[in-house]
């Protein structure tokens, strides 16, 4: 089943046709990734799901994909990919939240390469547009807890990741609590709800949050991504060696090498 994300300009048309399309076999169209993921969480689309992004979207807040089996969600895998070049999924989040949050979701791939063009390219940007002083934001977040115990087989590849902490490579941005030290490109450090598997992840407020003992994010891969505008490019924080059996970080570009840039990855690759 494929989902096509349409720009906000056609929101009225999409809403008018959404209900009829959802009860028919075939593709459904949505104005935002948020709307498409909401129907996956609601169990309207099941099995091996492909989300085709056909135009840039502006999300109203965090896009939260729940685990299969949480509430009505039932899928074997989810693939999110662009089918045109130069697309952006953007949106501002509050303190502690990620733009895309994989809430214990297993078997998820976000692949920024447009399969309709030759070669392997970064055709999709994930950008958190929160104010540059907002803390603990991320572009993509993996969340687990003692209740939401697995987020296995996640692959993030061929993406441009742009955090919210722009312009922080300046002399006055020098605190341990500011966005220059507390924001993330890709964040895998726990923080899912401990009371409901369908509740959104908790807002992060500390760098010491970890994947809890007993939870796993096995087979975690970040490959060929270009990551910038955050304190920490790829952040994995476990509490036990059993949290992750294998993780692969390869061919990623971390930060901005231009001497004149005031935006980069500030503290940790």
PDB file of C-alpha atoms in Angstrom:
ATOM      1  CA  UNK A   1       0.000   0.000   0.000  1.00  0.00           C
ATOM      2  CA  UNK A   2       1.443   3.399  -0.980  1.00  0.00           C
ATOM      3  CA  UNK A   3       0.723   6.785   0.549  1.00  0.00           C
ATOM      4  CA  UNK A   4       1.321   9.968  -1.368  1.00  0.00           C
ATOM      5  CA  UNK A   5       1.983  13.143   0.590  1.00  0.00           C
ATOM      6  CA  UNK A   6       0.630  16.270  -1.053  1.00  0.00           C
ATOM      7  CA  UNK A   7       1.644  19.873  -0.381  1.00  0.00           C
ATOM      8  CA  UNK A   8      -0.411  21.976   1.988  1.00  0.00           C
ATOM      9  CA  UNK A   9      -1.832  23.960  -0.923  1.00  0.00           C
ATOM     10  CA  UNK A  10      -4.132  21.041  -1.742  1.00  0.00           C
ATOM     11  CA  UNK A  11      -5.158  20.353   1.829  1.00  0.00           C
ATOM     12  CA  UNK A  12      -8.861  21.030   1.196  1.00  0.00           C
ATOM     13  CA  UNK A  13      -9.048  18.616  -1.729  1.00  0.00           C
ATOM     14  CA  UNK A  14      -7.138  15.927   0.179  1.00  0.00           C
ATOM     15  CA  UNK A  15      -9.428  16.126   3.189  1.00  0.00           C
ATOM     16  CA  UNK A  16     -12.527  15.980   1.012  1.00  0.00           C
ATOM     17  CA  UNK A  17     -11.378  12.817  -0.758  1.00  0.00           C
ATOM     18  CA  UNK A  18      -9.559  11.105   2.114  1.00  0.00           C
ATOM     19  CA  UNK A  19     -12.496   9.194   3.604  1.00  0.00           C
ATOM     20  CA  UNK A  20     -13.641   7.691   0.316  1.00  0.00           C
ATOM     21  CA  UNK A  21     -10.131   6.631  -0.634  1.00  0.00           C
ATOM     22  CA  UNK A  22      -9.486   5.011   2.705  1.00  0.00           C
ATOM     23  CA  UNK A  23     -12.272   2.530   2.210  1.00  0.00           C
ATOM     24  CA  UNK A  24     -11.151   1.478  -1.252  1.00  0.00           C
ATOM     25  CA  UNK A  25      -8.302  -0.756  -2.365  1.00  0.00           C
ATOM     26  CA  UNK A  26      -5.568   1.384  -3.832  1.00  0.00           C
ATOM     27  CA  UNK A  27      -3.385   4.313  -2.839  1.00  0.00           C
ATOM     28  CA  UNK A  28      -4.449   7.053  -0.464  1.00  0.00           C
ATOM     29  CA  UNK A  29      -3.234  10.654  -0.520  1.00  0.00           C
ATOM     30  CA  UNK A  30      -2.370  12.838   2.457  1.00  0.00           C
ATOM     31  CA  UNK A  31      -1.307  16.466   2.898  1.00  0.00           C
ATOM     32  CA  UNK A  32       1.439  15.670   5.431  1.00  0.00           C
ATOM     33  CA  UNK A  33       3.495  12.801   6.753  1.00  0.00           C
ATOM     34  CA  UNK A  34       1.679  13.330  10.061  1.00  0.00           C
ATOM     35  CA  UNK A  35      -1.646  12.447   8.447  1.00  0.00           C
ATOM     36  CA  UNK A  36      -0.250   9.361   6.717  1.00  0.00           C
ATOM     37  CA  UNK A  37       1.380   8.037   9.885  1.00  0.00           C
ATOM     38  CA  UNK A  38      -1.831   8.646  11.846  1.00  0.00           C
ATOM     39  CA  UNK A  39      -3.644   6.196   9.568  1.00  0.00           C
ATOM     40  CA  UNK A  40      -0.868   3.624  10.009  1.00  0.00           C
ATOM     41  CA  UNK A  41      -1.212   3.984  13.775  1.00  0.00           C
ATOM     42  CA  UNK A  42      -4.983   3.572  13.381  1.00  0.00           C
ATOM     43  CA  UNK A  43      -4.563   0.260  11.537  1.00  0.00           C
ATOM     44  CA  UNK A  44      -6.125   1.560   8.334  1.00  0.00           C
ATOM     45  CA  UNK A  45      -3.055   0.439   6.400  1.00  0.00           C
ATOM     46  CA  UNK A  46      -1.282  -2.789   7.312  1.00  0.00           C
ATOM     47  CA  UNK A  47       1.424  -5.168   6.149  1.00  0.00           C
ATOM     48  CA  UNK A  48       4.533  -3.976   4.287  1.00  0.00           C
ATOM     49  CA  UNK A  49       3.841  -0.239   3.937  1.00  0.00           C
ATOM     50  CA  UNK A  50       5.568   2.167   1.564  1.00  0.00           C
ATOM     51  CA  UNK A  51       5.161   5.909   2.148  1.00  0.00           C
ATOM     52  CA  UNK A  52       6.039   7.827  -1.005  1.00  0.00           C
ATOM     53  CA  UNK A  53       6.777  11.507  -0.417  1.00  0.00           C
ATOM     54  CA  UNK A  54       5.899  13.344  -3.629  1.00  0.00           C
ATOM     55  CA  UNK A  55       6.296  16.963  -2.453  1.00  0.00           C
ATOM     56  CA  UNK A  56       7.797  18.885   0.438  1.00  0.00           C
ATOM     57  CA  UNK A  57       5.691  19.039   3.591  1.00  0.00           C
ATOM     58  CA  UNK A  58       5.493  21.217   6.665  1.00  0.00           C
ATOM     59  CA  UNK A  59       4.482  19.139   9.679  1.00  0.00           C
ATOM     60  CA  UNK A  60       2.402  20.592  12.536  1.00  0.00           C
ATOM     61  CA  UNK A  61       4.657  18.981  15.158  1.00  0.00           C
ATOM     62  CA  UNK A  62       6.264  15.632  15.954  1.00  0.00           C
ATOM     63  CA  UNK A  63       5.388  12.778  13.589  1.00  0.00           C
ATOM     64  CA  UNK A  64       5.017   9.764  15.903  1.00  0.00           C
ATOM     65  CA  UNK A  65       4.990   6.228  14.476  1.00  0.00           C
ATOM     66  CA  UNK A  66       3.887   3.692  17.080  1.00  0.00           C
ATOM     67  CA  UNK A  67       5.039   0.088  17.180  1.00  0.00           C
ATOM     68  CA  UNK A  68       3.080  -2.601  15.383  1.00  0.00           C
ATOM     69  CA  UNK A  69       0.743  -4.082  17.960  1.00  0.00           C
ATOM     70  CA  UNK A  70       0.383  -0.818  19.891  1.00  0.00           C
ATOM     71  CA  UNK A  71      -3.296  -0.025  19.686  1.00  0.00           C
ATOM     72  CA  UNK A  72      -4.613  -0.767  16.191  1.00  0.00           C
ATOM     73  CA  UNK A  73      -1.240  -0.475  14.403  1.00  0.00           C
ATOM     74  CA  UNK A  74      -0.360  -3.629  12.466  1.00  0.00           C
ATOM     75  CA  UNK A  75       2.487  -3.684   9.988  1.00  0.00           C
ATOM     76  CA  UNK A  76       5.461  -5.849   9.081  1.00  0.00           C
ATOM     77  CA  UNK A  77       7.608  -2.965   7.824  1.00  0.00           C
ATOM     78  CA  UNK A  78       7.455   0.721   6.931  1.00  0.00           C
ATOM     79  CA  UNK A  79       9.532   2.381   4.208  1.00  0.00           C
ATOM     80  CA  UNK A  80       9.484   6.178   3.875  1.00  0.00           C
ATOM     81  CA  UNK A  81      11.126   7.545   0.727  1.00  0.00           C
ATOM     82  CA  UNK A  82      10.956  10.490  -1.717  1.00  0.00           C
ATOM     83  CA  UNK A  83       9.829   9.865  -5.278  1.00  0.00           C
ATOM     84  CA  UNK A  84      10.975  13.280  -6.498  1.00  0.00           C
ATOM     85  CA  UNK A  85      14.259  15.134  -6.007  1.00  0.00           C
ATOM     86  CA  UNK A  86      14.994  17.928  -3.552  1.00  0.00           C
ATOM     87  CA  UNK A  87      12.177  17.330  -1.075  1.00  0.00           C
ATOM     88  CA  UNK A  88      12.011  18.448   2.560  1.00  0.00           C
ATOM     89  CA  UNK A  89      10.002  17.262   5.542  1.00  0.00           C
ATOM     90  CA  UNK A  90      10.176  20.136   8.007  1.00  0.00           C
ATOM     91  CA  UNK A  91       8.505  21.356  11.145  1.00  0.00           C
ATOM     92  CA  UNK A  92       9.178  22.917  14.511  1.00  0.00           C
ATOM     93  CA  UNK A  93       9.000  20.924  17.727  1.00  0.00           C
ATOM     94  CA  UNK A  94       8.852  21.950  21.349  1.00  0.00           C
ATOM     95  CA  UNK A  95      11.687  21.384  23.795  1.00  0.00           C
ATOM     96  CA  UNK A  96      12.656  17.731  24.043  1.00  0.00           C
ATOM     97  CA  UNK A  97      10.798  16.442  20.987  1.00  0.00           C
ATOM     98  CA  UNK A  98      11.895  15.035  17.636  1.00  0.00           C
ATOM     99  CA  UNK A  99      10.383  15.883  14.269  1.00  0.00           C
ATOM    100  CA  UNK A 100      10.063  12.179  13.388  1.00  0.00           C
ATOM    101  CA  UNK A 101       9.740   9.916  16.437  1.00  0.00           C
ATOM    102  CA  UNK A 102       9.914   6.140  16.043  1.00  0.00           C
ATOM    103  CA  UNK A 103       7.988   5.192  19.158  1.00  0.00           C
ATOM    104  CA  UNK A 104       9.147   1.612  19.603  1.00  0.00           C
ATOM    105  CA  UNK A 105       8.629   1.084  15.875  1.00  0.00           C
ATOM    106  CA  UNK A 106      10.437  -1.960  14.458  1.00  0.00           C
ATOM    107  CA  UNK A 107      11.452  -2.637  10.857  1.00  0.00           C
ATOM    108  CA  UNK A 108      11.455   0.983   9.691  1.00  0.00           C
ATOM    109  CA  UNK A 109      13.573   2.392   6.872  1.00  0.00           C
ATOM    110  CA  UNK A 110      13.773   6.069   5.978  1.00  0.00           C
ATOM    111  CA  UNK A 111      15.674   6.215   2.697  1.00  0.00           C
ATOM    112  CA  UNK A 112      16.338   9.626   1.183  1.00  0.00           C
ATOM    113  CA  UNK A 113      17.292   8.276  -2.248  1.00  0.00           C
ATOM    114  CA  UNK A 114      14.692   8.841  -4.957  1.00  0.00           C
ATOM    115  CA  UNK A 115      14.400   5.477  -6.743  1.00  0.00           C
ATOM    116  CA  UNK A 116      13.304   7.244  -9.950  1.00  0.00           C
ATOM    117  CA  UNK A 117      16.676   8.907 -10.555  1.00  0.00           C
ATOM    118  CA  UNK A 118      19.979   7.148 -11.320  1.00  0.00           C
ATOM    119  CA  UNK A 119      22.635   6.574  -8.693  1.00  0.00           C
ATOM    120  CA  UNK A 120      22.413   6.954  -4.934  1.00  0.00           C
ATOM    121  CA  UNK A 121      21.527  10.491  -3.872  1.00  0.00           C
ATOM    122  CA  UNK A 122      20.347  12.445  -0.855  1.00  0.00           C
ATOM    123  CA  UNK A 123      16.986  13.640  -2.176  1.00  0.00           C
ATOM    124  CA  UNK A 124      15.184  14.090   1.149  1.00  0.00           C
ATOM    125  CA  UNK A 125      15.916  16.596   3.916  1.00  0.00           C
ATOM    126  CA  UNK A 126      14.565  16.174   7.448  1.00  0.00           C
ATOM    127  CA  UNK A 127      14.690  19.597   9.097  1.00  0.00           C
ATOM    128  CA  UNK A 128      13.651  20.687  12.577  1.00  0.00           C
ATOM    129  CA  UNK A 129      12.773  24.369  12.297  1.00  0.00           C
ATOM    130  CA  UNK A 130      12.356  25.173  15.996  1.00  0.00           C
ATOM    131  CA  UNK A 131      13.967  28.369  17.262  1.00  0.00           C
ATOM    132  CA  UNK A 132      17.717  27.941  17.441  1.00  0.00           C
ATOM    133  CA  UNK A 133      17.754  28.270  21.220  1.00  0.00           C
ATOM    134  CA  UNK A 134      15.221  25.483  21.791  1.00  0.00           C
ATOM    135  CA  UNK A 135      16.882  22.627  23.685  1.00  0.00           C
ATOM    136  CA  UNK A 136      16.783  18.829  23.369  1.00  0.00           C
ATOM    137  CA  UNK A 137      15.238  18.820  19.901  1.00  0.00           C
ATOM    138  CA  UNK A 138      16.086  16.223  17.277  1.00  0.00           C
ATOM    139  CA  UNK A 139      15.302  15.519  13.641  1.00  0.00           C
ATOM    140  CA  UNK A 140      14.799  11.764  13.994  1.00  0.00           C
ATOM    141  CA  UNK A 141      14.322  10.166  17.393  1.00  0.00           C
ATOM    142  CA  UNK A 142      14.152   6.495  18.396  1.00  0.00           C
ATOM    143  CA  UNK A 143      12.248   6.049  21.668  1.00  0.00           C
ATOM    144  CA  UNK A 144      12.032   2.978  23.924  1.00  0.00           C
ATOM    145  CA  UNK A 145      11.151   2.389  27.570  1.00  0.00           C
ATOM    146  CA  UNK A 146      10.455  -0.370  30.076  1.00  0.00           C
ATOM    147  CA  UNK A 147       7.004  -0.614  28.441  1.00  0.00           C
ATOM    148  CA  UNK A 148       7.883   0.124  24.805  1.00  0.00           C
ATOM    149  CA  UNK A 149      10.753  -2.338  24.738  1.00  0.00           C
ATOM    150  CA  UNK A 150      11.895  -2.697  21.128  1.00  0.00           C
ATOM    151  CA  UNK A 151      12.767  -0.462  18.209  1.00  0.00           C
ATOM    152  CA  UNK A 152      14.739  -2.996  16.196  1.00  0.00           C
ATOM    153  CA  UNK A 153      15.861  -3.039  12.561  1.00  0.00           C
ATOM    154  CA  UNK A 154      15.838   0.707  11.926  1.00  0.00           C
ATOM    155  CA  UNK A 155      17.759   2.024   8.919  1.00  0.00           C
ATOM    156  CA  UNK A 156      18.250   5.731   8.219  1.00  0.00           C
ATOM    157  CA  UNK A 157      20.137   6.359   5.008  1.00  0.00           C
ATOM    158  CA  UNK A 158      20.792   8.842   2.215  1.00  0.00           C
ATOM    159  CA  UNK A 159      19.252  11.709   4.194  1.00  0.00           C
ATOM    160  CA  UNK A 160      20.107  15.359   4.748  1.00  0.00           C
ATOM    161  CA  UNK A 161      19.546  16.012   8.448  1.00  0.00           C
ATOM    162  CA  UNK A 162      19.295  19.629   9.576  1.00  0.00           C
ATOM    163  CA  UNK A 163      18.809  20.323  13.266  1.00  0.00           C
ATOM    164  CA  UNK A 164      17.285  23.378  14.857  1.00  0.00           C
ATOM    165  CA  UNK A 165      20.508  24.771  16.390  1.00  0.00           C
ATOM    166  CA  UNK A 166      21.566  27.107  13.606  1.00  0.00           C
ATOM    167  CA  UNK A 167      24.185  29.809  14.137  1.00  0.00           C
ATOM    168  CA  UNK A 168      25.480  28.531  17.491  1.00  0.00           C
ATOM    169  CA  UNK A 169      29.187  28.435  16.613  1.00  0.00           C
ATOM    170  CA  UNK A 170      29.650  31.821  18.258  1.00  0.00           C
ATOM    171  CA  UNK A 171      31.488  32.994  21.349  1.00  0.00           C
ATOM    172  CA  UNK A 172      28.310  33.641  23.341  1.00  0.00           C
ATOM    173  CA  UNK A 173      26.931  30.121  22.780  1.00  0.00           C
ATOM    174  CA  UNK A 174      29.074  28.395  25.377  1.00  0.00           C
ATOM    175  CA  UNK A 175      26.809  26.789  27.969  1.00  0.00           C
ATOM    176  CA  UNK A 176      26.307  23.127  28.839  1.00  0.00           C
ATOM    177  CA  UNK A 177      22.532  23.562  28.892  1.00  0.00           C
ATOM    178  CA  UNK A 178      21.997  25.576  25.698  1.00  0.00           C
ATOM    179  CA  UNK A 179      21.078  24.221  22.274  1.00  0.00           C
ATOM    180  CA  UNK A 180      24.775  24.207  21.340  1.00  0.00           C
ATOM    181  CA  UNK A 181      25.147  21.281  23.756  1.00  0.00           C
ATOM    182  CA  UNK A 182      21.713  19.646  23.955  1.00  0.00           C
ATOM    183  CA  UNK A 183      20.338  19.145  20.425  1.00  0.00           C
ATOM    184  CA  UNK A 184      20.533  16.112  18.158  1.00  0.00           C
ATOM    185  CA  UNK A 185      20.461  15.143  14.516  1.00  0.00           C
ATOM    186  CA  UNK A 186      19.587  11.490  15.141  1.00  0.00           C
ATOM    187  CA  UNK A 187      18.798  10.477  18.698  1.00  0.00           C
ATOM    188  CA  UNK A 188      18.513   6.936  20.079  1.00  0.00           C
ATOM    189  CA  UNK A 189      18.362   7.295  23.862  1.00  0.00           C
ATOM    190  CA  UNK A 190      15.020   6.036  25.137  1.00  0.00           C
ATOM    191  CA  UNK A 191      12.333   8.270  26.578  1.00  0.00           C
ATOM    192  CA  UNK A 192       9.189   6.469  25.396  1.00  0.00           C
ATOM    193  CA  UNK A 193       6.125   6.448  27.638  1.00  0.00           C
ATOM    194  CA  UNK A 194       6.118   4.068  30.597  1.00  0.00           C
ATOM    195  CA  UNK A 195       2.315   4.110  30.925  1.00  0.00           C
ATOM    196  CA  UNK A 196       0.929   3.581  27.403  1.00  0.00           C
ATOM    197  CA  UNK A 197       2.408   2.108  24.229  1.00  0.00           C
ATOM    198  CA  UNK A 198       0.305   4.504  22.151  1.00  0.00           C
ATOM    199  CA  UNK A 199       1.286   7.645  24.066  1.00  0.00           C
ATOM    200  CA  UNK A 200       3.800   9.982  22.474  1.00  0.00           C
ATOM    201  CA  UNK A 201       7.364   9.825  23.796  1.00  0.00           C
ATOM    202  CA  UNK A 202       8.192  12.023  26.749  1.00  0.00           C
ATOM    203  CA  UNK A 203       9.979  15.302  26.167  1.00  0.00           C
ATOM    204  CA  UNK A 204      13.692  14.924  26.857  1.00  0.00           C
ATOM    205  CA  UNK A 205      15.178  17.233  29.459  1.00  0.00           C
ATOM    206  CA  UNK A 206      18.509  15.591  30.228  1.00  0.00           C
ATOM    207  CA  UNK A 207      21.524  14.128  28.476  1.00  0.00           C
ATOM    208  CA  UNK A 208      21.562  11.212  30.911  1.00  0.00           C
ATOM    209  CA  UNK A 209      18.386   9.594  29.570  1.00  0.00           C
ATOM    210  CA  UNK A 210      19.264   6.144  28.232  1.00  0.00           C
ATOM    211  CA  UNK A 211      17.753   3.118  26.548  1.00  0.00           C
ATOM    212  CA  UNK A 212      16.584   1.217  29.649  1.00  0.00           C
ATOM    213  CA  UNK A 213      17.864  -2.200  30.602  1.00  0.00           C
ATOM    214  CA  UNK A 214      15.746  -4.841  28.882  1.00  0.00           C
ATOM    215  CA  UNK A 215      14.910  -2.655  25.882  1.00  0.00           C
ATOM    216  CA  UNK A 216      16.616  -3.140  22.507  1.00  0.00           C
ATOM    217  CA  UNK A 217      17.300  -1.166  19.361  1.00  0.00           C
ATOM    218  CA  UNK A 218      19.083  -3.979  17.578  1.00  0.00           C
ATOM    219  CA  UNK A 219      20.430  -3.644  14.030  1.00  0.00           C
ATOM    220  CA  UNK A 220      20.453   0.156  14.059  1.00  0.00           C
ATOM    221  CA  UNK A 221      21.985   1.690  10.910  1.00  0.00           C
ATOM    222  CA  UNK A 222      22.785   5.263   9.881  1.00  0.00           C
ATOM    223  CA  UNK A 223      24.392   5.373   6.444  1.00  0.00           C
ATOM    224  CA  UNK A 224      25.344   8.091   3.943  1.00  0.00           C
ATOM    225  CA  UNK A 225      23.609  10.897   5.814  1.00  0.00           C
ATOM    226  CA  UNK A 226      24.683  14.560   5.867  1.00  0.00           C
ATOM    227  CA  UNK A 227      24.071  15.889   9.381  1.00  0.00           C
ATOM    228  CA  UNK A 228      24.389  19.500  10.550  1.00  0.00           C
ATOM    229  CA  UNK A 229      22.969  22.210  12.851  1.00  0.00           C
ATOM    230  CA  UNK A 230      22.927  20.324  16.131  1.00  0.00           C
ATOM    231  CA  UNK A 231      25.100  19.616  19.137  1.00  0.00           C
ATOM    232  CA  UNK A 232      25.372  15.875  18.573  1.00  0.00           C
ATOM    233  CA  UNK A 233      25.150  14.327  15.123  1.00  0.00           C
ATOM    234  CA  UNK A 234      24.291  10.696  15.910  1.00  0.00           C
ATOM    235  CA  UNK A 235      23.629  10.019  19.574  1.00  0.00           C
ATOM    236  CA  UNK A 236      23.187   6.514  20.999  1.00  0.00           C
ATOM    237  CA  UNK A 237      22.897   6.192  24.781  1.00  0.00           C
ATOM    238  CA  UNK A 238      22.433   2.735  26.278  1.00  0.00           C
ATOM    239  CA  UNK A 239      22.324   1.547  29.849  1.00  0.00           C
ATOM    240  CA  UNK A 240      23.554  -2.002  29.135  1.00  0.00           C
ATOM    241  CA  UNK A 241      25.552  -3.811  26.466  1.00  0.00           C
ATOM    242  CA  UNK A 242      22.432  -5.827  25.693  1.00  0.00           C
ATOM    243  CA  UNK A 243      20.592  -2.723  24.407  1.00  0.00           C
ATOM    244  CA  UNK A 244      22.028  -3.045  20.895  1.00  0.00           C
ATOM    245  CA  UNK A 245      23.494  -6.175  19.348  1.00  0.00           C
ATOM    246  CA  UNK A 246      24.779  -4.393  16.243  1.00  0.00           C
ATOM    247  CA  UNK A 247      24.840  -0.814  15.032  1.00  0.00           C
ATOM    248  CA  UNK A 248      26.366   0.501  11.834  1.00  0.00           C
ATOM    249  CA  UNK A 249      27.453   4.091  11.248  1.00  0.00           C
ATOM    250  CA  UNK A 250      29.052   4.539   7.830  1.00  0.00           C
ATOM    251  CA  UNK A 251      29.757   7.126   5.133  1.00  0.00           C
ATOM    252  CA  UNK A 252      28.124   9.967   7.055  1.00  0.00           C
ATOM    253  CA  UNK A 253      29.113  13.629   6.770  1.00  0.00           C
ATOM    254  CA  UNK A 254      29.032  15.279  10.181  1.00  0.00           C
ATOM    255  CA  UNK A 255      29.048  19.081  10.451  1.00  0.00           C
ATOM    256  CA  UNK A 256      30.038  21.934   8.167  1.00  0.00           C
ATOM    257  CA  UNK A 257      33.709  22.244   7.242  1.00  0.00           C
ATOM    258  CA  UNK A 258      33.436  25.817   5.953  1.00  0.00           C
ATOM    259  CA  UNK A 259      35.580  28.182   8.022  1.00  0.00           C
ATOM    260  CA  UNK A 260      33.007  30.951   7.640  1.00  0.00           C
ATOM    261  CA  UNK A 261      30.000  28.942   8.796  1.00  0.00           C
ATOM    262  CA  UNK A 262      28.477  29.628  12.209  1.00  0.00           C
ATOM    263  CA  UNK A 263      26.413  26.432  11.930  1.00  0.00           C
ATOM    264  CA  UNK A 264      27.915  22.995  12.389  1.00  0.00           C
ATOM    265  CA  UNK A 265      27.784  19.967  14.697  1.00  0.00           C
ATOM    266  CA  UNK A 266      29.077  21.634  17.837  1.00  0.00           C
ATOM    267  CA  UNK A 267      30.199  19.068  20.389  1.00  0.00           C
ATOM    268  CA  UNK A 268      30.033  15.414  19.259  1.00  0.00           C
ATOM    269  CA  UNK A 269      29.943  13.696  15.886  1.00  0.00           C
TER     270      UNK A 269
END
